[in-house]
Coordinates of C-alpha atoms and ligand atoms in Angstrom, one line a residue:
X1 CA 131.4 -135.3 21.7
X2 CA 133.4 -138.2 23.3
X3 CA 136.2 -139.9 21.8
X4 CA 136.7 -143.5 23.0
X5 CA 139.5 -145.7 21.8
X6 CA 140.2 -146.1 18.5
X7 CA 142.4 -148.9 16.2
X8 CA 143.2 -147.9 12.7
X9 CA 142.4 -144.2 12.2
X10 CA 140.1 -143.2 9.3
X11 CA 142.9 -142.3 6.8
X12 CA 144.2 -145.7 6.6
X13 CA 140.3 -146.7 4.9
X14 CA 139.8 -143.7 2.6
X15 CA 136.7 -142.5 4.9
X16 CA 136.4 -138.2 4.5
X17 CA 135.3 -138.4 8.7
X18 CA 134.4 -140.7 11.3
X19 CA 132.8 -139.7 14.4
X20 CA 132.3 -141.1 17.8
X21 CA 129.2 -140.0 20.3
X22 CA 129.2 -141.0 23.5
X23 CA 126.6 -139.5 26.0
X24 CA 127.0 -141.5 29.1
X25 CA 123.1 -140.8 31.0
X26 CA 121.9 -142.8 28.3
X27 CA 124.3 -145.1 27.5
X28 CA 124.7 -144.2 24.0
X29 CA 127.9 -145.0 22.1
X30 CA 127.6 -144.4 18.6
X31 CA 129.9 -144.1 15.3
X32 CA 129.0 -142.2 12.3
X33 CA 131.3 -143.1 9.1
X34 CA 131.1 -140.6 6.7
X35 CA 133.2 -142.1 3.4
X36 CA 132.4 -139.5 0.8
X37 CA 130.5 -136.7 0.2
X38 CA 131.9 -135.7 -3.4
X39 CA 128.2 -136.3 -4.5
X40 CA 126.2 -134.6 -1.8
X41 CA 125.8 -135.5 2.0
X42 CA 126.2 -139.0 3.0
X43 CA 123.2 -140.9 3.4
X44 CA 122.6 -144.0 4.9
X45 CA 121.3 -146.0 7.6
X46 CA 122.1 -146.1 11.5
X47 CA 122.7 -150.0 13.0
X48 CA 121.7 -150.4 16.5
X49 CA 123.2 -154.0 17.2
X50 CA 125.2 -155.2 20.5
X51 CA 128.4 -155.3 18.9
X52 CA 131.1 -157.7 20.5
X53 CA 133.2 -154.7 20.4
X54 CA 134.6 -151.3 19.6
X55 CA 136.3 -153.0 16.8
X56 CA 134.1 -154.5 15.6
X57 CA 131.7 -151.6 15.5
X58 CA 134.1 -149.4 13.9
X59 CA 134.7 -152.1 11.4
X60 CA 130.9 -152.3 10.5
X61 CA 130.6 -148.4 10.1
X62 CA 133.7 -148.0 8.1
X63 CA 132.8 -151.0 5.3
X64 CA 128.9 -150.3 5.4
X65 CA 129.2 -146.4 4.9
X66 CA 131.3 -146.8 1.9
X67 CA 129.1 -149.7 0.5
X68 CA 126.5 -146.5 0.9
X69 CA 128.5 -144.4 -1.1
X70 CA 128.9 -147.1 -3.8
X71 CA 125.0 -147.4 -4.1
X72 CA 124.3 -144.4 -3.7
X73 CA 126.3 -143.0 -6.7
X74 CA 124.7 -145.6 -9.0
X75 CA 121.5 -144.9 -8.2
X76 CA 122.0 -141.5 -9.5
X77 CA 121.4 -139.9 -6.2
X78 CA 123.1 -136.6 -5.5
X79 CA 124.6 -138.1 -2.3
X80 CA 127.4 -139.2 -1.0
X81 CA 127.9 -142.6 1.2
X82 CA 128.1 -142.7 5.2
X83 CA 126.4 -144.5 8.0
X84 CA 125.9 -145.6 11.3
X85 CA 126.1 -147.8 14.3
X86 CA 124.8 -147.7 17.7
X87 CA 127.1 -150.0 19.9
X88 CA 124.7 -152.0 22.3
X89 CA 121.6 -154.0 22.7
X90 CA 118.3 -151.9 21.4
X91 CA 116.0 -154.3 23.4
X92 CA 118.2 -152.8 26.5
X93 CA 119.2 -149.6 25.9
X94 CA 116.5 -147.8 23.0
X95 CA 114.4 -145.3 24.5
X96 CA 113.6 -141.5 24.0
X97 CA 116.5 -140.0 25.5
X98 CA 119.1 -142.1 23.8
X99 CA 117.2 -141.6 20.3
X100 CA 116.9 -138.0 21.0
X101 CA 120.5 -138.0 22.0
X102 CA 121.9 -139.7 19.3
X103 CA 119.8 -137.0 17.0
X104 CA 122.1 -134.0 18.5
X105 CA 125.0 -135.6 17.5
X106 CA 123.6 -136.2 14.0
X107 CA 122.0 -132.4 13.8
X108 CA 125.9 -131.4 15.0
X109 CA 127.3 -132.7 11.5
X110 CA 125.1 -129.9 10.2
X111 CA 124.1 -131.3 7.0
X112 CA 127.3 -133.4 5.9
X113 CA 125.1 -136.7 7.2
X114 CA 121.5 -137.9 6.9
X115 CA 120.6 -141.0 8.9
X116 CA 117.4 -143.3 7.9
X117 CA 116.3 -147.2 9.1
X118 CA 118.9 -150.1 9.2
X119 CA 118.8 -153.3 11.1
X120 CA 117.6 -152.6 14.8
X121 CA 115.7 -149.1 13.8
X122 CA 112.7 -148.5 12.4
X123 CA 110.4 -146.0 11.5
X124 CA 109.1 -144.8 14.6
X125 CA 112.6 -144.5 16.0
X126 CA 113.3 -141.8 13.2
X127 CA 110.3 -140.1 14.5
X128 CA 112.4 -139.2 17.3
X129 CA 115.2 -138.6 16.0
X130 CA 113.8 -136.1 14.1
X131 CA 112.9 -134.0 16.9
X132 CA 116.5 -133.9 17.5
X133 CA 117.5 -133.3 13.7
X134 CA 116.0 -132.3 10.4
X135 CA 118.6 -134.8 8.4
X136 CA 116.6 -137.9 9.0
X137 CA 115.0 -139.6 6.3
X138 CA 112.6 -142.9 6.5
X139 CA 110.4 -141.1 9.3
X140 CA 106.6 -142.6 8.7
X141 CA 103.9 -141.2 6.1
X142 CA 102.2 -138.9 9.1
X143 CA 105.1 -137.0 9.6
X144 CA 106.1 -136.1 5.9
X145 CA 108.1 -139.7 5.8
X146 CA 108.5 -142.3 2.8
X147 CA 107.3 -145.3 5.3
X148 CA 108.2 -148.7 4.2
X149 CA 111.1 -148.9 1.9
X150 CA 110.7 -152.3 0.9
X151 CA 107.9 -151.3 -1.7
X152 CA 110.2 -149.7 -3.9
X153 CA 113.8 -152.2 -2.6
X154 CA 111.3 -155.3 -4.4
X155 CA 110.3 -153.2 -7.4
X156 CA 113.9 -152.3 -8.4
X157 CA 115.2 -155.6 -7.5
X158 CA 112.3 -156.8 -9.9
X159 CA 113.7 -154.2 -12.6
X160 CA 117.3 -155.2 -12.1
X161 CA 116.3 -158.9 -12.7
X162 CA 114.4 -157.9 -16.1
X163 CA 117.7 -156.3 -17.2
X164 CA 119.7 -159.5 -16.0
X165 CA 116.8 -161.8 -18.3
X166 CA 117.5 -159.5 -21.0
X167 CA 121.0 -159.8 -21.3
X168 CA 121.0 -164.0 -20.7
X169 CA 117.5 -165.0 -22.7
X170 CA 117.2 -161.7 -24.7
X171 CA 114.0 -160.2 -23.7
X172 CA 113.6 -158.3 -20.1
X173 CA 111.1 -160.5 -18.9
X174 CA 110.1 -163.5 -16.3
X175 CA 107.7 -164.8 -17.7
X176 CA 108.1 -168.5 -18.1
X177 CA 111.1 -168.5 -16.5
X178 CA 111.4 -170.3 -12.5
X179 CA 112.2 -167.7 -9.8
X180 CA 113.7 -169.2 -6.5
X181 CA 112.6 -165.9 -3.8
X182 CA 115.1 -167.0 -0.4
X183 CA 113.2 -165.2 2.2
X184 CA 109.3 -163.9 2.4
X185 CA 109.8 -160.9 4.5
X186 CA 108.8 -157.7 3.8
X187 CA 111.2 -157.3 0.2
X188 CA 110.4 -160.9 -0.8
X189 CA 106.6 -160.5 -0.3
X190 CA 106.9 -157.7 -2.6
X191 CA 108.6 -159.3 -5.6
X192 CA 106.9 -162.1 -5.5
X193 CA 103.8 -160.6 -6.6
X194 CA 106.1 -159.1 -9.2
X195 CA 107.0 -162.1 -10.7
X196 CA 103.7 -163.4 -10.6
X197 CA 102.0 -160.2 -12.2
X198 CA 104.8 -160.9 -15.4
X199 CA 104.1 -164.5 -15.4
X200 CA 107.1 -166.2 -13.2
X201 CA 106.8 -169.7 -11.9
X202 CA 108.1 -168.7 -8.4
X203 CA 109.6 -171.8 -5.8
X204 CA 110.4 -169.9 -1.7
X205 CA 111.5 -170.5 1.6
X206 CA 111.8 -168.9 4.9
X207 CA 112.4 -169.9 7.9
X208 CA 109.2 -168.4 9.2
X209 CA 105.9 -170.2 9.6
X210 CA 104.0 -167.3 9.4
X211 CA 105.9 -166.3 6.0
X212 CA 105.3 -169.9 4.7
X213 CA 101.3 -169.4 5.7
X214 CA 101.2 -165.9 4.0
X215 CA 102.3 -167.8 0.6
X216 CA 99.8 -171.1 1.0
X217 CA 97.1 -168.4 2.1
X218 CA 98.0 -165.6 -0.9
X219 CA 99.8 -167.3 -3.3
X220 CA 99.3 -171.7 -3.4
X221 CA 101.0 -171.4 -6.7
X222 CA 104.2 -170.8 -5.5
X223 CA 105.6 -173.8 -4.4
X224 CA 107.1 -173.6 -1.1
X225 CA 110.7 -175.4 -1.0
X226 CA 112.1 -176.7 2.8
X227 CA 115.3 -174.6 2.8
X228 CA 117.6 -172.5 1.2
X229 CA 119.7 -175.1 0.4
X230 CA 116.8 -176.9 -1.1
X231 CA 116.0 -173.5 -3.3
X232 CA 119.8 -173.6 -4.3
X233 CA 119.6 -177.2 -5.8
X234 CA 116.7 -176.6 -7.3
X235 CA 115.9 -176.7 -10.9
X236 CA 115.2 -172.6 -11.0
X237 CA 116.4 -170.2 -14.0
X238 CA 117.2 -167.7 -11.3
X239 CA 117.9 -167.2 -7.7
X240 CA 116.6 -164.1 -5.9
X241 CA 118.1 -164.1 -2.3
X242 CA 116.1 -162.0 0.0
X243 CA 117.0 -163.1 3.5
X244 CA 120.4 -162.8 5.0
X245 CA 123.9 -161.9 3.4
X246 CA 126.5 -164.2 2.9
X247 CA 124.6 -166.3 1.0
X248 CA 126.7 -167.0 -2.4
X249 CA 129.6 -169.0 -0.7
X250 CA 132.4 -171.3 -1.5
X251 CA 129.0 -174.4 -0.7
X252 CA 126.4 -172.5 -2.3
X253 CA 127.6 -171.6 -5.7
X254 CA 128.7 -174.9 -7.3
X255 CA 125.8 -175.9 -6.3
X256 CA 123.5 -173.8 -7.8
X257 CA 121.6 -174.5 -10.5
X258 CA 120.4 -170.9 -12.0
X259 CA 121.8 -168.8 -14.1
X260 CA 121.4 -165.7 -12.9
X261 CA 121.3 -164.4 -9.4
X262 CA 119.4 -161.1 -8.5
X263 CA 117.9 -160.2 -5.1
X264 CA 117.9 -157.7 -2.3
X265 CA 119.7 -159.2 0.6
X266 CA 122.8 -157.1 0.8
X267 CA 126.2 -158.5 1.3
X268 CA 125.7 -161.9 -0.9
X269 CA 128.9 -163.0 -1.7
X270 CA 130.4 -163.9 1.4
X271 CA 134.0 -163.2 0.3
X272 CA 136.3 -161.5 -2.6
X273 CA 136.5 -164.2 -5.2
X274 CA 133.1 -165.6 -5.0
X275 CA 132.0 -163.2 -7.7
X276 CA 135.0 -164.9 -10.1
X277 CA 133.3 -168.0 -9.5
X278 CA 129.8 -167.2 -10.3
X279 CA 131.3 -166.2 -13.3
X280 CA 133.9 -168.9 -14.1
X281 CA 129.9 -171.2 -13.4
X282 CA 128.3 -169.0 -16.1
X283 CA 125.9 -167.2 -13.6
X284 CA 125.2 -163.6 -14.0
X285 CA 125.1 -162.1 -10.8
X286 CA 123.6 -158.6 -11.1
X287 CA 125.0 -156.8 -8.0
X288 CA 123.1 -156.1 -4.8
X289 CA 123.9 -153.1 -4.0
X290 CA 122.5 -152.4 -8.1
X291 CA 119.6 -153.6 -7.2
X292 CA 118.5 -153.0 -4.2
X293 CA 119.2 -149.4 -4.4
X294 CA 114.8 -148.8 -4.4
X295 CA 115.4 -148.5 -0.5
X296 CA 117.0 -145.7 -0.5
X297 CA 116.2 -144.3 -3.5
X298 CA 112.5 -144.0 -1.8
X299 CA 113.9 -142.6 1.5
X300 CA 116.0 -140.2 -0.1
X301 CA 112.9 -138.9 -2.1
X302 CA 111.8 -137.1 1.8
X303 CA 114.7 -134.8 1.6
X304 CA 113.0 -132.9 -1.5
X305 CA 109.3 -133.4 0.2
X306 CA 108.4 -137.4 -0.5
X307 CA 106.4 -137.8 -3.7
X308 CA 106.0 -141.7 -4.3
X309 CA 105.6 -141.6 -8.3
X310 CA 108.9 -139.5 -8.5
X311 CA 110.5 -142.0 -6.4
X312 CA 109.3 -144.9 -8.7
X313 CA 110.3 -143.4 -11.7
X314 CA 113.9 -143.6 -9.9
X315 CA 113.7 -147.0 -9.2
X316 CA 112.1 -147.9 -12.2
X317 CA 116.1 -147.1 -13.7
X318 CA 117.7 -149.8 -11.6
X319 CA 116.7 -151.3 -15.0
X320 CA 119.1 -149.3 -17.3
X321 CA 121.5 -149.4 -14.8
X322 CA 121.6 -153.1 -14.4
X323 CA 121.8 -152.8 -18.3
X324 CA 124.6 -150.3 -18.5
X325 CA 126.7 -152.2 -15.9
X326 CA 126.4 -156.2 -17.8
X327 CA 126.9 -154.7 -21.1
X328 CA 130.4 -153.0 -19.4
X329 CA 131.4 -155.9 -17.5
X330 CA 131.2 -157.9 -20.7
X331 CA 133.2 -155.1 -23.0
X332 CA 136.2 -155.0 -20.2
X333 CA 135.7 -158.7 -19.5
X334 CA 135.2 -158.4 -16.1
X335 CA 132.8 -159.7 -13.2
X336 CA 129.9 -157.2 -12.9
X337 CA 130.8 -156.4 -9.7
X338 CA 133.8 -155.3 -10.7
X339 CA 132.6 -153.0 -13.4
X340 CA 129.2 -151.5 -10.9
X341 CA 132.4 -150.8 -8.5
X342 CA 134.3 -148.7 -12.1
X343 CA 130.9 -147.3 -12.7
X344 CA 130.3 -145.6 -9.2
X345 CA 133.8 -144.7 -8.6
X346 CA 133.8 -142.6 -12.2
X347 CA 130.4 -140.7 -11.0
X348 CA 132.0 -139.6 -7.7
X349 CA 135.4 -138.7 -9.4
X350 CA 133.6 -137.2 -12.9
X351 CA 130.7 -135.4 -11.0
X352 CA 132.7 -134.9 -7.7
X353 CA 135.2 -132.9 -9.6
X354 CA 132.7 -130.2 -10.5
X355 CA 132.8 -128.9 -7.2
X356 CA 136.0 -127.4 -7.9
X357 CA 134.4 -125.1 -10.4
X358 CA 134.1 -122.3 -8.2
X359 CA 131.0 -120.2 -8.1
X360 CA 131.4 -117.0 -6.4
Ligands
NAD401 N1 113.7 -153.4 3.3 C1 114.5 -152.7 2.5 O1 114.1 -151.6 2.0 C2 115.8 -153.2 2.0 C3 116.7 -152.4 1.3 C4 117.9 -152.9 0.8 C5 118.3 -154.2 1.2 N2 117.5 -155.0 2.0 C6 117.9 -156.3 2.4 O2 117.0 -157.3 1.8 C7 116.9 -158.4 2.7 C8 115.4 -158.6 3.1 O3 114.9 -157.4 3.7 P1 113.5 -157.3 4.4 O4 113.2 -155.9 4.7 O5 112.5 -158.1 3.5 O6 113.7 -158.1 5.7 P2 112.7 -159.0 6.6 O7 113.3 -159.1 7.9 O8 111.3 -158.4 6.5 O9 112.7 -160.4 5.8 C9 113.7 -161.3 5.8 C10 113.0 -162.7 5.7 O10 114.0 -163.7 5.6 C11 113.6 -164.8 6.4 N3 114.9 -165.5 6.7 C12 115.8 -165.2 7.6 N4 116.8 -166.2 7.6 C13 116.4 -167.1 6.7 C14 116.9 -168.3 6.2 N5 118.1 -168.8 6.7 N6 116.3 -169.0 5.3 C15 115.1 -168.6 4.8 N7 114.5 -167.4 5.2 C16 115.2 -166.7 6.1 C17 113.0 -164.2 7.6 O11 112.1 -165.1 8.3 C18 112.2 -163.0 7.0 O12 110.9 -163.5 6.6 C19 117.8 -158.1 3.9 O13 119.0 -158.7 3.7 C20 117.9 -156.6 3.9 O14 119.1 -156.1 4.4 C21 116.2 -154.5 2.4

């Protein structure tokens, strides 16, 4: 296992372990951050993006795997929080032997880390990695995989957005109510027919012509808006970003006109503060990382032998949660970011404690 320069070591961040791979015939230089495993082994997604640096891939790995262990906790999942980043181009560098390669180092962690899809791997690529390891989730439907995550990310983005209509109209419905969707990819394809199926008015945008097709082809109902900062300034009861993060900033957010935010895109608000804001505007902004837990909650399903109506069941409780965490922001009058972040961190300290019960 090579070790190449490092800044800050993990103590200074909280993380349990963090591990660099290096296997030079391939070209592979990966980090796996493993933040917690009070609730089970760390799951979570490997990156494959040319990174500008080592620091900067380090930094990724280190605030993305405890994000995981955030999510993962609330969704109820008995696992802890970790991921990973390949440093380098995948249009360059993928192929079988780094994949395989990069499996070893993940089968060496024996157990303590499961890997699945994140930006720059897909399916197919866990495929091989799984010939490598057995602690791969996300591999495809022919080899015992959950496939496409996005079914179940839209349907318990959908569920956490019923639970944020609840709390601000008082029923946990759409219907009648305008849904701005920023981003028709494969999430925002999903909950758009959602919101359709409970009676939404739904306004969109993406960037991509074929995206903006698939809606005039599928769905002429939906009224198709120029840009996301068109959808921001619209007249819309909520705002569902499903594109990139970042996207409730210091322009966005006075000018929004919902009053409730809910969608999968993770990272939203762009910095610390933002949430104040949303709530100093009135907006209920149910958390991402609440809501878009489906993802994972559907890859994590594999580990136990992938059954789909189990998994949705799972997802389907992004609904109470969502519930659970704006009724507790309200009590402690506090943003409900702040009170998903008390919630989680409770789980892994009540649950995580049991492990000190000894049992032989
Ligand atoms: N797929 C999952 O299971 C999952 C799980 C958790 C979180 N997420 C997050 O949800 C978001 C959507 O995921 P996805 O799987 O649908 O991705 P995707 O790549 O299939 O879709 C993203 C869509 O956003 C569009 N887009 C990009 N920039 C845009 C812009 N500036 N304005 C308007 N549209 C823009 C793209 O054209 C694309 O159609 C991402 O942020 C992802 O990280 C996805």
């Amino acid at each position: 296992m090579g070790v190449f320069a490092t800044t800050d070591g993990p103590s200074a961040t909280g993380h349990e372990q963090v591990v660099f791979c290096q296997d030079t015939q391939t070209g592979l230089r990966a980090i796996i951050g493993i933040y917690s495993t009070a609730l089970g082994p760390a799951l979570g997604g490997t990156r494959f993006y040319p990174y500008a640096s080592e620091d900067a891939a380090l930094a990724d790995v280190l605030d993305l795997s405890r994000g995981m262990a955030y999510k993962n906790a609330l969704a109820g999942l008995d696992l802890g929080g970790g991921k990973a980043v390949i440093w380098g181009d995948p249009e360059q560098l993928k192929g079988e032997a780094l994949l395989r390669a990069y499996g070893r180092f993940v089968e060496s962690l024996n157990g303590r880390y499961y890997t699945a899809c994140d930006v720059g791997t897909y399916v197919a690529d866990m495929d091989v990695i799984a010939r490598e390891t057995r602690y791969v989730t996300g591999r495809s439907v022919e080899h015992g995989g959950a496939g496409d995550s996005s079914v179940l990310t839209a349907w318990g983005v959908f569920q956490g957005m019923r639970a944020a209509a609840e709390h601000v109209w008082g029923a946990p419905t759409l219907a009648g109510r305008r849904v701005g969707v920023a981003g028709l990819g494969k999430v925002g394809k999903h909950l758009t027919r959602h919101l359709l199926d409970d009676r939404a008015e739904v306004a969109a945008t993406d960037v991509d012509p074929r995206a903006r097709e698939w809606v005039r082809a599928n769905h002429p109902q939906v009224e198709l808006v120029d840009d996301v900062a068109a959808l921001v300034a619209a007249d819309i009861d909520v705002y569902a970003p499903c594109a990139l993060g970042g996207t409730l900033n210091d322009e966005t957010v006075p000018a929004l006109r919902a009053k409730v935010v809910t969608g999968a895109a993770n990272n939203q608000l762009a910095h610390p503060g933002i949430e104040k804001l949303l709530a100093d505007r009135g907006i209920l902004y149910a958390p991402d990382y609440v809501v878009n837990a489906g993802g994972v909650i559907q890859v994590a399903d594999e580990i136990e032998g992938f059954n789909f109506e189990r998994a949705k069941l799972r997802a389907t409780k992004i609904y109470d949660t969502t519930r659970n965490i704006l009724r507790l922001a309200d009590e402690e009058g506090v943003p409900p970011a702040v009170a998903a972040d008390r919630l989680a961190e409770r789980r892994m300290a009540e649950v995580g404690r049991l492990r000190t019960i000894h049992l032989r």
